[in-house]
Short mmCIF file of C-alpha atoms and ligand atoms in Angstrom, two decimals:
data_model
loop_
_atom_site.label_atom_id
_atom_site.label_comp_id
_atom_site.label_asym_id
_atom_site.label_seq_id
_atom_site.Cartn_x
_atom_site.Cartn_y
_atom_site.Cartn_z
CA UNK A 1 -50.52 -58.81 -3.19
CA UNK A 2 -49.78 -60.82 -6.27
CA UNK A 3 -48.48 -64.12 -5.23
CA UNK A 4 -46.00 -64.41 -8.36
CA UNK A 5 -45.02 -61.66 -9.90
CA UNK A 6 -45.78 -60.59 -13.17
CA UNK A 7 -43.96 -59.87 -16.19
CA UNK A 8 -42.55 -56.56 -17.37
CA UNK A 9 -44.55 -56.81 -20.38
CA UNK A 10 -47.86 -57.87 -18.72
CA UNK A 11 -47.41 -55.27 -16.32
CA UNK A 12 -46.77 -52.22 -18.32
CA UNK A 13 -49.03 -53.45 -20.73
CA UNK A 14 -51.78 -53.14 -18.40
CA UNK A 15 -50.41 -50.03 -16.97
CA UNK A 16 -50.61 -48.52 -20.71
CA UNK A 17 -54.07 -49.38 -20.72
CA UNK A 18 -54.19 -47.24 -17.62
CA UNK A 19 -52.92 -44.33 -18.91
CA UNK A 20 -55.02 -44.62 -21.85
CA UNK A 21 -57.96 -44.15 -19.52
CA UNK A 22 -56.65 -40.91 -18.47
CA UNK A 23 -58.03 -37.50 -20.06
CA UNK A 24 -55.54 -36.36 -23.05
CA UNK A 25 -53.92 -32.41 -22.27
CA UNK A 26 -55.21 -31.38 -25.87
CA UNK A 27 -58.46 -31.01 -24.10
CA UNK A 28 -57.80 -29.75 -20.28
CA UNK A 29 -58.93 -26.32 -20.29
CA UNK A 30 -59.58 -26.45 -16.51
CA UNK A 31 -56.54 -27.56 -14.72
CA UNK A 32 -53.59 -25.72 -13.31
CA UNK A 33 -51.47 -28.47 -13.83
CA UNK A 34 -49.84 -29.05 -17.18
CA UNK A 35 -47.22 -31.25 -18.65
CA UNK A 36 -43.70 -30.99 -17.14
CA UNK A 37 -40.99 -29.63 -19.23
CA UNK A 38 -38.60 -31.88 -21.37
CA UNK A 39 -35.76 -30.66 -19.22
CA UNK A 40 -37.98 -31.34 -15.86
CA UNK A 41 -38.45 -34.56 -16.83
CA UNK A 42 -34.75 -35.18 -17.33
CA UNK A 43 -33.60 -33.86 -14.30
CA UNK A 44 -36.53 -35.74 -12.37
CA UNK A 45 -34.80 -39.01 -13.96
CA UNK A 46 -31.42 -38.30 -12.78
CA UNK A 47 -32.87 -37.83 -9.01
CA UNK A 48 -35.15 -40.12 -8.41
CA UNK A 49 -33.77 -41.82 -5.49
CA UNK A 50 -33.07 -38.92 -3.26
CA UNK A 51 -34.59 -38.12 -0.51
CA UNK A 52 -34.14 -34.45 0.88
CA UNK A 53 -35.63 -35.46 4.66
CA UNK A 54 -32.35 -36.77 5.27
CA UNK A 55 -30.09 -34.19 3.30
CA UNK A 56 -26.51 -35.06 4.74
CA UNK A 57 -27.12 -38.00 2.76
CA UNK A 58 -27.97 -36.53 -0.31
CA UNK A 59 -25.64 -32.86 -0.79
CA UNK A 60 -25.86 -31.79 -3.90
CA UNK A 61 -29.33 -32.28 -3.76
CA UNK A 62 -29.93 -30.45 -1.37
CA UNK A 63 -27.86 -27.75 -2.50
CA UNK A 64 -29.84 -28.22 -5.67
CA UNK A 65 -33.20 -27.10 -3.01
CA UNK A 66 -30.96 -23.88 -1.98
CA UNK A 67 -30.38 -23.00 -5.24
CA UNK A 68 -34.00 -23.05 -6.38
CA UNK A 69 -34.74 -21.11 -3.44
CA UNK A 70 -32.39 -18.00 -3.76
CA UNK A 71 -33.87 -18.23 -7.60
CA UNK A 72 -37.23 -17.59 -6.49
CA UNK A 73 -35.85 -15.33 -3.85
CA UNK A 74 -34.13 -13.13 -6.37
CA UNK A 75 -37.15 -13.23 -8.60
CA UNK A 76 -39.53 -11.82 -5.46
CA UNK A 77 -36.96 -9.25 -4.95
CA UNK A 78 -35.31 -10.58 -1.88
CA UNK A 79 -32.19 -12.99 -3.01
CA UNK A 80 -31.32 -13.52 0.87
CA UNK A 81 -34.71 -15.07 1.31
CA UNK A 82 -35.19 -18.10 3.44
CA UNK A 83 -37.60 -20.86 2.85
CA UNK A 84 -37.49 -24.94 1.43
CA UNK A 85 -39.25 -26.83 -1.24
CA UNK A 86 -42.70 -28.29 -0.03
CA UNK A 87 -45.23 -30.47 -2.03
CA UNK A 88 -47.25 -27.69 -3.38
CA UNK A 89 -49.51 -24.73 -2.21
CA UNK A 90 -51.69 -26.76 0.69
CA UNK A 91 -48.44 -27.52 2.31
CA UNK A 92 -46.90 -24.00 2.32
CA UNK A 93 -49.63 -22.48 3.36
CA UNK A 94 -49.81 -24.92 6.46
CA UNK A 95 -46.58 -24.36 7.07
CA UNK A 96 -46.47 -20.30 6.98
CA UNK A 97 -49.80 -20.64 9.12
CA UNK A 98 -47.53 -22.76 11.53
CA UNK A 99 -45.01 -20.37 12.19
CA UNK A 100 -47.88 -17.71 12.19
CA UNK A 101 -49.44 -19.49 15.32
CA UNK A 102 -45.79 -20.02 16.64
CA UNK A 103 -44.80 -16.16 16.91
CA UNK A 104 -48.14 -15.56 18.36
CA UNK A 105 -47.96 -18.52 21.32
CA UNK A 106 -49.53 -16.06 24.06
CA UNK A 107 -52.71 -15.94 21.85
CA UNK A 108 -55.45 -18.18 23.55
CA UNK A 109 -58.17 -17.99 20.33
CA UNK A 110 -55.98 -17.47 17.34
CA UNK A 111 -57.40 -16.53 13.99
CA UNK A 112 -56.28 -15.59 10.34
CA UNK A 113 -58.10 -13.31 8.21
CA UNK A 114 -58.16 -14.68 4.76
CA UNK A 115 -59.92 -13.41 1.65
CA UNK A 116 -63.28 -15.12 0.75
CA UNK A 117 -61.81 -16.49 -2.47
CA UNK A 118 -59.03 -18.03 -0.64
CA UNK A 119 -57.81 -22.00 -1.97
CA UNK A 120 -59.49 -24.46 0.16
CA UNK A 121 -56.20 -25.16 1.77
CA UNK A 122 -56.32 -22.69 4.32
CA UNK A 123 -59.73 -24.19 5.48
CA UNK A 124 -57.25 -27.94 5.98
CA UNK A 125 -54.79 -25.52 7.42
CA UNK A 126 -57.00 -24.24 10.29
CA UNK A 127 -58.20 -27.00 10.92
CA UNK A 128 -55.27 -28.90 11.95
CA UNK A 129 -53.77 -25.71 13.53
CA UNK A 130 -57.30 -25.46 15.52
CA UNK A 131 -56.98 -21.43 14.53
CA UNK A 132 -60.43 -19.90 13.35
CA UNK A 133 -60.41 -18.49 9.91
CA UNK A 134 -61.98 -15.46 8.85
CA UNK A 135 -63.46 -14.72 5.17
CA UNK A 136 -63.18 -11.39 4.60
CA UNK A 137 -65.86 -10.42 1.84
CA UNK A 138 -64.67 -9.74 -1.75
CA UNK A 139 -65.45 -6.17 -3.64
CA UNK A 140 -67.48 -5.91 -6.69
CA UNK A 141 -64.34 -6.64 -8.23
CA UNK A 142 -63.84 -10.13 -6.71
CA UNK A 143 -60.71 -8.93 -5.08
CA UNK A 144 -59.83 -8.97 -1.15
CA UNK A 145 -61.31 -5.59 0.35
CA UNK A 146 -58.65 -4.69 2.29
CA UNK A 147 -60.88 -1.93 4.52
CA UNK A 148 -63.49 -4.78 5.69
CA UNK A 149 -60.09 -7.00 6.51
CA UNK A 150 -58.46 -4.03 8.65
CA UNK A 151 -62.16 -4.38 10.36
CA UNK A 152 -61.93 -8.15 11.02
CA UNK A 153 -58.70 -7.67 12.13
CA UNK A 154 -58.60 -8.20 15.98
CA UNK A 155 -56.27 -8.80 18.79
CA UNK A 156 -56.08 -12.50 18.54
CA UNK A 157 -55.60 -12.39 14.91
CA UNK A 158 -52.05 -14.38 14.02
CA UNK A 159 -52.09 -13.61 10.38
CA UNK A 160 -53.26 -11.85 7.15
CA UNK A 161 -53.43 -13.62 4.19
CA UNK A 162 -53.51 -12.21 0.55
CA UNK A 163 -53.77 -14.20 -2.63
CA UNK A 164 -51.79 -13.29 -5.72
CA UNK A 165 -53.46 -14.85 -8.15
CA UNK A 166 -57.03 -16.74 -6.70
CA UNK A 167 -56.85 -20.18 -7.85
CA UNK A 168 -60.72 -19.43 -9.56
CA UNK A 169 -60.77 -15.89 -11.15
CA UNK A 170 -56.97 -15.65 -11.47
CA UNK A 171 -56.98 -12.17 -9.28
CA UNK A 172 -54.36 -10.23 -7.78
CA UNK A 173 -55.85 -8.94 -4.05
CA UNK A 174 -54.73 -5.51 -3.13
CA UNK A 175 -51.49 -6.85 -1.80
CA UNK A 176 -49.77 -3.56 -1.09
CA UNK A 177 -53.08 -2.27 0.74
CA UNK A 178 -52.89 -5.39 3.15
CA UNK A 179 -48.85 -4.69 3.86
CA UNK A 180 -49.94 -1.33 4.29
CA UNK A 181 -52.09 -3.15 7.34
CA UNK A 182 -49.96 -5.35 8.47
CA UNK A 183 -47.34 -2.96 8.99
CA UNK A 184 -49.54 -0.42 11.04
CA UNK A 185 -50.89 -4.08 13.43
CA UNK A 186 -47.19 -5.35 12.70
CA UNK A 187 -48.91 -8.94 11.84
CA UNK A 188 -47.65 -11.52 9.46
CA UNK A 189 -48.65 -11.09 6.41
CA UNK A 190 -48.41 -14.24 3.95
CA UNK A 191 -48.78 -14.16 0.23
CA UNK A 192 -50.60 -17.34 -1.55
CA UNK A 193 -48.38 -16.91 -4.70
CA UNK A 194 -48.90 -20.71 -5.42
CA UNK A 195 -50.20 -19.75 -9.14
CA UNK A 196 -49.61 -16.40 -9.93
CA UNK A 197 -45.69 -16.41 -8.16
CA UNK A 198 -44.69 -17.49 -11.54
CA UNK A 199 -46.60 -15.55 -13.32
CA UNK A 200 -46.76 -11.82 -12.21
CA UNK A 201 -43.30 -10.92 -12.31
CA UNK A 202 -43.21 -11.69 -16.00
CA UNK A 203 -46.35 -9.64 -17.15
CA UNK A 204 -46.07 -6.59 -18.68
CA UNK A 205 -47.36 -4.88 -16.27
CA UNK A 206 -46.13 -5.06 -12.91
CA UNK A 207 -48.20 -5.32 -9.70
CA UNK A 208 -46.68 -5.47 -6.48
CA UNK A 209 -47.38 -8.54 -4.85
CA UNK A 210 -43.63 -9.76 -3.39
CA UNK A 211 -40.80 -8.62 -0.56
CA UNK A 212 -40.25 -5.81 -2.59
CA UNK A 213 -43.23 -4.63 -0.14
CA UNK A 214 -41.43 -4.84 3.42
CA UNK A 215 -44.40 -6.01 5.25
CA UNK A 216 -45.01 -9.05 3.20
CA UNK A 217 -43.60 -11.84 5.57
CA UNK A 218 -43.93 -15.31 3.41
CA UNK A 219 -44.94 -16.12 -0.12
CA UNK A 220 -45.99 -19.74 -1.11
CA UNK A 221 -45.34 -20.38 -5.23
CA UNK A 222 -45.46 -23.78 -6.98
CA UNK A 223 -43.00 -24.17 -9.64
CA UNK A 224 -45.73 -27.24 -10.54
CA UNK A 225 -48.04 -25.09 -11.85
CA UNK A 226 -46.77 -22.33 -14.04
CA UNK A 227 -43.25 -23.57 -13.15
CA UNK A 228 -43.61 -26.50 -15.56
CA UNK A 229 -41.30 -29.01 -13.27
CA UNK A 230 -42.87 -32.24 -12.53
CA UNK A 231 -44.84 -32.80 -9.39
CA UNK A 232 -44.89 -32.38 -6.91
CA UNK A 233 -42.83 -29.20 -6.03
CA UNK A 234 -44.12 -25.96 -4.43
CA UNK A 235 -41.89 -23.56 -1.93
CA UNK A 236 -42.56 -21.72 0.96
CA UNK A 237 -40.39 -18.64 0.87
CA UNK A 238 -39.71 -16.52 4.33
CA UNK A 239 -38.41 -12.84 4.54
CA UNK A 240 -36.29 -14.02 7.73
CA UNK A 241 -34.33 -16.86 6.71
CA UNK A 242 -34.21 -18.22 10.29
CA UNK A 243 -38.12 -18.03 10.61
CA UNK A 244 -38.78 -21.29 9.81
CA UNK A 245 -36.57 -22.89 12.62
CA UNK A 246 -39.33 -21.66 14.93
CA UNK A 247 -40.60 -25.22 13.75
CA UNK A 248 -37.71 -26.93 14.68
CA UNK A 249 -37.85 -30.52 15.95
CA UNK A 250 -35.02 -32.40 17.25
CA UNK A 251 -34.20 -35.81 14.49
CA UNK A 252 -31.66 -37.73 16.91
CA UNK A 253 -30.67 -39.94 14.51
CA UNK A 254 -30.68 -38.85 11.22
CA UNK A 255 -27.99 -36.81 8.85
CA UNK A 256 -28.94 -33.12 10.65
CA UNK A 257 -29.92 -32.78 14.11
CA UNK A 258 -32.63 -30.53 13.55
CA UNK A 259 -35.77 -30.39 11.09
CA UNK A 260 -38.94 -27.84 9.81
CA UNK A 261 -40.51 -29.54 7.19
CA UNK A 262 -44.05 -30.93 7.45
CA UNK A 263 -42.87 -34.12 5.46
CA UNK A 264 -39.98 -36.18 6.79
CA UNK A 265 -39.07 -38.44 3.28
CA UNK A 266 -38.93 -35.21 0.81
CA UNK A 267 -38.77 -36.16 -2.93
CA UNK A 268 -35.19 -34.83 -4.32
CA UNK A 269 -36.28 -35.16 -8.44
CA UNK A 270 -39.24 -32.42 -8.93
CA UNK A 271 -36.34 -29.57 -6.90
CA UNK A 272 -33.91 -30.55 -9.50
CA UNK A 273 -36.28 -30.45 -12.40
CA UNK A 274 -38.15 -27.26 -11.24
CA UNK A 275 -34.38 -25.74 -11.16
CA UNK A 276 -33.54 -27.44 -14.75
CA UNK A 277 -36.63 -25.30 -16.04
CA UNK A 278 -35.50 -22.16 -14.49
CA UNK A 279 -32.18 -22.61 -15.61
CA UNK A 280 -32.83 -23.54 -18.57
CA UNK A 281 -35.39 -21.09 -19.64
CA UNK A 282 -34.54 -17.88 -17.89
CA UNK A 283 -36.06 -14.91 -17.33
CA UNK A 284 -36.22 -14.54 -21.34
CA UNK A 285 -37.83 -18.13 -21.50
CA UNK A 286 -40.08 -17.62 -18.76
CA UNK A 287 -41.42 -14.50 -20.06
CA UNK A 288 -41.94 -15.79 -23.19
CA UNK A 289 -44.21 -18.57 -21.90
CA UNK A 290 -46.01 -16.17 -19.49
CA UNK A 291 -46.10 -14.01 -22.60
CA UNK A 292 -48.03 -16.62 -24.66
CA UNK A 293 -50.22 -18.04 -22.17
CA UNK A 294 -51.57 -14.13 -21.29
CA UNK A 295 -52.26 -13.96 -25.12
CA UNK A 296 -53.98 -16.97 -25.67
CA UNK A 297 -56.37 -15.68 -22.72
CA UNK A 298 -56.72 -12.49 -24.02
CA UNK A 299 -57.65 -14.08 -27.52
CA UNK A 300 -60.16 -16.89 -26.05
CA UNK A 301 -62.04 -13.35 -23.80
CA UNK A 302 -62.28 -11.80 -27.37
CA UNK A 303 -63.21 -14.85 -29.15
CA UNK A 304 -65.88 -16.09 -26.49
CA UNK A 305 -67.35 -12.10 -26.02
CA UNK A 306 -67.89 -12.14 -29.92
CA UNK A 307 -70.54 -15.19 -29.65
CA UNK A 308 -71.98 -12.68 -26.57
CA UNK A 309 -70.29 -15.33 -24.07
CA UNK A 310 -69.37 -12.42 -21.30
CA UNK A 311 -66.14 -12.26 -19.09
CA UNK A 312 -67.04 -12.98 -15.54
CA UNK A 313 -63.96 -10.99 -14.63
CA UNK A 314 -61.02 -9.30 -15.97
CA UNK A 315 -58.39 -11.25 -14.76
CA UNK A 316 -54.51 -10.40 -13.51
CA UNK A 317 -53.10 -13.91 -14.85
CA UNK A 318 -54.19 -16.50 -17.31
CA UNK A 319 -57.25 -18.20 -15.89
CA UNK A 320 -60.65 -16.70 -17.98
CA UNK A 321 -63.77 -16.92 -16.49
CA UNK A 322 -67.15 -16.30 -18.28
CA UNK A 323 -70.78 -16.15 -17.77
CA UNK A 324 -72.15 -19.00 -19.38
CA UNK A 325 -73.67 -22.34 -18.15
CA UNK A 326 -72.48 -25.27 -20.92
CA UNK A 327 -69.57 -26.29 -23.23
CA UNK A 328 -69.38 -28.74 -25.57
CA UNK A 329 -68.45 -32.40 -23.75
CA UNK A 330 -65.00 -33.34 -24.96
CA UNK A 331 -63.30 -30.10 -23.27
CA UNK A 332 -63.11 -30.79 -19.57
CA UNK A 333 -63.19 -27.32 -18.09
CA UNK A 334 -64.07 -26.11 -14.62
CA UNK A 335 -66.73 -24.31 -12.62
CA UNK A 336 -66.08 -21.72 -9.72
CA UNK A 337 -68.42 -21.74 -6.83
CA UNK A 338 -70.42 -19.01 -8.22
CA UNK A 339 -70.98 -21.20 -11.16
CA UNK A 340 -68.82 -19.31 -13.59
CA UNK A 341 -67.05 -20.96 -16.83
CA UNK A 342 -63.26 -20.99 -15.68
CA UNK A 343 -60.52 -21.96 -18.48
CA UNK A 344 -56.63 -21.71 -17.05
CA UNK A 345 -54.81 -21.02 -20.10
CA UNK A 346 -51.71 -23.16 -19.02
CA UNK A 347 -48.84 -23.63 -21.18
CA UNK A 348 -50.28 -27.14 -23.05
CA UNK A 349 -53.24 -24.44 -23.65
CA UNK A 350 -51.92 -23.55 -27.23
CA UNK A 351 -53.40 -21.28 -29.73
CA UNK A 352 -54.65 -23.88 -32.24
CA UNK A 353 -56.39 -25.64 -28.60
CA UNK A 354 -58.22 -22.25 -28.48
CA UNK A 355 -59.18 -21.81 -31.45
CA UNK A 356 -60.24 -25.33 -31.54
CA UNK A 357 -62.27 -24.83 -28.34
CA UNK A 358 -63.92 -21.39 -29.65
CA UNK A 359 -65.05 -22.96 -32.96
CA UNK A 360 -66.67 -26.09 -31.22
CA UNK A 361 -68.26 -23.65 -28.27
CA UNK A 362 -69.12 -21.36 -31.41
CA UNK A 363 -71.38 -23.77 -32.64
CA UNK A 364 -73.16 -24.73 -29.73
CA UNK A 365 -74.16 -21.08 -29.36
CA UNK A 366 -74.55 -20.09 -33.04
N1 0PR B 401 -53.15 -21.84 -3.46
C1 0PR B 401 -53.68 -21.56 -4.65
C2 0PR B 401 -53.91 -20.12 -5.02
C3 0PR B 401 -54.02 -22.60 -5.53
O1 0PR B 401 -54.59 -22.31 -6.72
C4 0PR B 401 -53.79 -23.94 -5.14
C5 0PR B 401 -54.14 -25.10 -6.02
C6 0PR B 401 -53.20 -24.17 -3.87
C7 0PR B 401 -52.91 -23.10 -3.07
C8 0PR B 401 -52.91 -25.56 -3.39
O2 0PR B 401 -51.88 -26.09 -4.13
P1 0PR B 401 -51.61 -27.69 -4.18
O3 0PR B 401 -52.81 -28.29 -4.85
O4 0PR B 401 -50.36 -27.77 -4.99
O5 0PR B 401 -51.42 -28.14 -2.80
N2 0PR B 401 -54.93 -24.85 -7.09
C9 0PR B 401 -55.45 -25.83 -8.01
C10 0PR B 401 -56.95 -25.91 -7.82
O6 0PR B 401 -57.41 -26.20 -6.70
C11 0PR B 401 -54.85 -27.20 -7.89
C12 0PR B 401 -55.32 -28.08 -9.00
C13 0PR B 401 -54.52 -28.28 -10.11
C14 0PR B 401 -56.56 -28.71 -8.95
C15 0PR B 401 -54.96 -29.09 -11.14
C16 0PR B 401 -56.99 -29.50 -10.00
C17 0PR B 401 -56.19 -29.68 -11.10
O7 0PR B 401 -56.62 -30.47 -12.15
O8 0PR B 401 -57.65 -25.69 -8.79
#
């Protein structure tokens, strides 16, 4: 601690220098983060002191938190849906793997079956929840296979997890196969919608992945991702709107008796600006984003297959993966486990960035 404080100037002149050490989004090809909207960033502004662990305090906010919820509700098909803003995907996956463990208390040696290409959440997850987690095996596809998961499946088995949208090859798993399980073992069956929730129900092409399939019990989806608010704001959504009061702790003293969250001080400013972008692009706007990102991904496959750069995969949403071992250094990109090329084209991910990329990656290869 500083004994005398400093001046603004000194201090945000060394906090510039700061930022400038941090990498410019021109050239992040590998993250799934990307810069907040305009309007995000406004409404994070205006709420920057609130604090949704004590929402009696803080209303509107809070209603602001409902809101975004029966948004994403409506756009999974279910407006009635239940559920609460988290801090992104690790923390609604804990949480639906909570109330997972919950409905199951008579089970001695819980476990979840989870597909192989699961986030490395769930891995945190079960280990605080002390529940063993199964990897079901992927098919030649790199998708769940939903017959070697009705296999794993046993009696002490608390949950079945399918990802919509894997974080590394940007996959949709056979998520009406799994319901199709879940409903004949009558498990819980939670959807890991944390990237592709804001992405799939804007595609062309529709693939059922929500509660429009009645077995599907939660679905996590971070509106900091593809939701362009600021971070850090994910949501767990429930089918039951009560379910998550299975969590329920008493809060003597604070503005509601009773809480579920994981967190206890909840940031109010990244619900209102993932709202503001909803709001402010709808459906249309969304769509249209979703729309450009799925081209630019389709354009960098074509572009990087015409210097014989192969696809790894063909994927659902905009993350491309390829076959190839090097890039040129001033692109920071990513590397799946199986030591695949992996480029999310996020919405900063702009055409002229891709064509950029291609041409520098074209002459490394020519
Ligand atoms: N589920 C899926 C399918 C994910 O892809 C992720 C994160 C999570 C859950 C966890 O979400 P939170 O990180 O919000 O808790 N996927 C990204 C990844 O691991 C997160 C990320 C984003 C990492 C930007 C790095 C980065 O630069 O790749």
């Amino acid at each position: 601690m500083l004994n005398k404080g400093l001046s603004e100037e000194d201090l945000f002149s060394f906090f510039a220098q700061k930022k400038e050490e941090d990498l410019d989004y021109n050239y992040i090809l590998g993250s799934m983060c990307t810069p907040p909207h305009p309007v995000g960033v406004r409404a994070h502004g205006m709420f920057m002191e609130t604090n949704l662990g004590d929402p009696g305090l803080f209303p509107g906010t809070a209603s602001l938190e409902q809101l975004l919820i029966q948004r994403l509700g409506t756009l999974f098909h279910l407006p009635g849906a239940g559920g609460y803003a988290t801090s992104g995907g690790t923390e609604s996956n804990i949480q639906a793997l909570r109330c997972a463990k919950e409905q199951r208390k008579q089970v001695s040696r819980p476990n979840v079956v989870v597909p192989e290409s699961a986030h490395f959440s769930f891995k945190k997850a079960c280990d605080i929840l002390c529940l063993e987690m199964r990897a079901v095996p992927l098919d030649n596809t790199l998708k769940m296979d939903a017959e070697k998961a009705a296999e794993i499946i046993d009696k002490n088995t608390v949950c079945l997890v399918g990802i919509a949208g894997t974080t590394e090859y940007g996959l949709v798993d056979p998520i009406a196969d799994l319901a199709e399980i879940a409903s004949d073992q009558d498990l819980f069956l939670h959807v890991d919608a944390a990237f592709g929730g804001m992405v799939i129900p804007f595609l062309d092409r529709s693939i059922p992945f929500d509660f429009s399939l009645p077995a599907v019990t939660s679905i996590a989806v971070d509106p900091h991702k593809m939701g362009m608010s600021t971070i850090p704001c994910g949501c767990l959504l429930t089918r039951d709107p009560d379910m998550l009061n299975i969590l329920d702790i008493d809060t003597p003293y604070l503005s509601v008796r009773k809480e579920f969250t994981l967190s206890g001080t909840r940031p109010g400013a990244p619900v209102a600006a993932a709202l503001a972008v909803l709001d402010y692009l709808g459906a249309e706007g969304l769509r249209a984003v979703v729309s450009g990102c799925m081209k630019n991904t389709r354009r960098l496959i074509d572009g990087m297959e015409t210097f014989g750069i192969q696809r790894a995969v063909t994927p659902d949403v905009n993350v491309a993966t390829f076959i190839c071992n090097d890039v040129p250094g001033r692109w920071k990109v990513s590397w799946t486990r199986r030591g695949h090329l992996r480029i999310v084209c996020m919405p900063h991910v702009h055409r002229d960035r891709i064509e950029a990329f291609l041409k520098d990656i074209g002459e490394m290869y020519a």
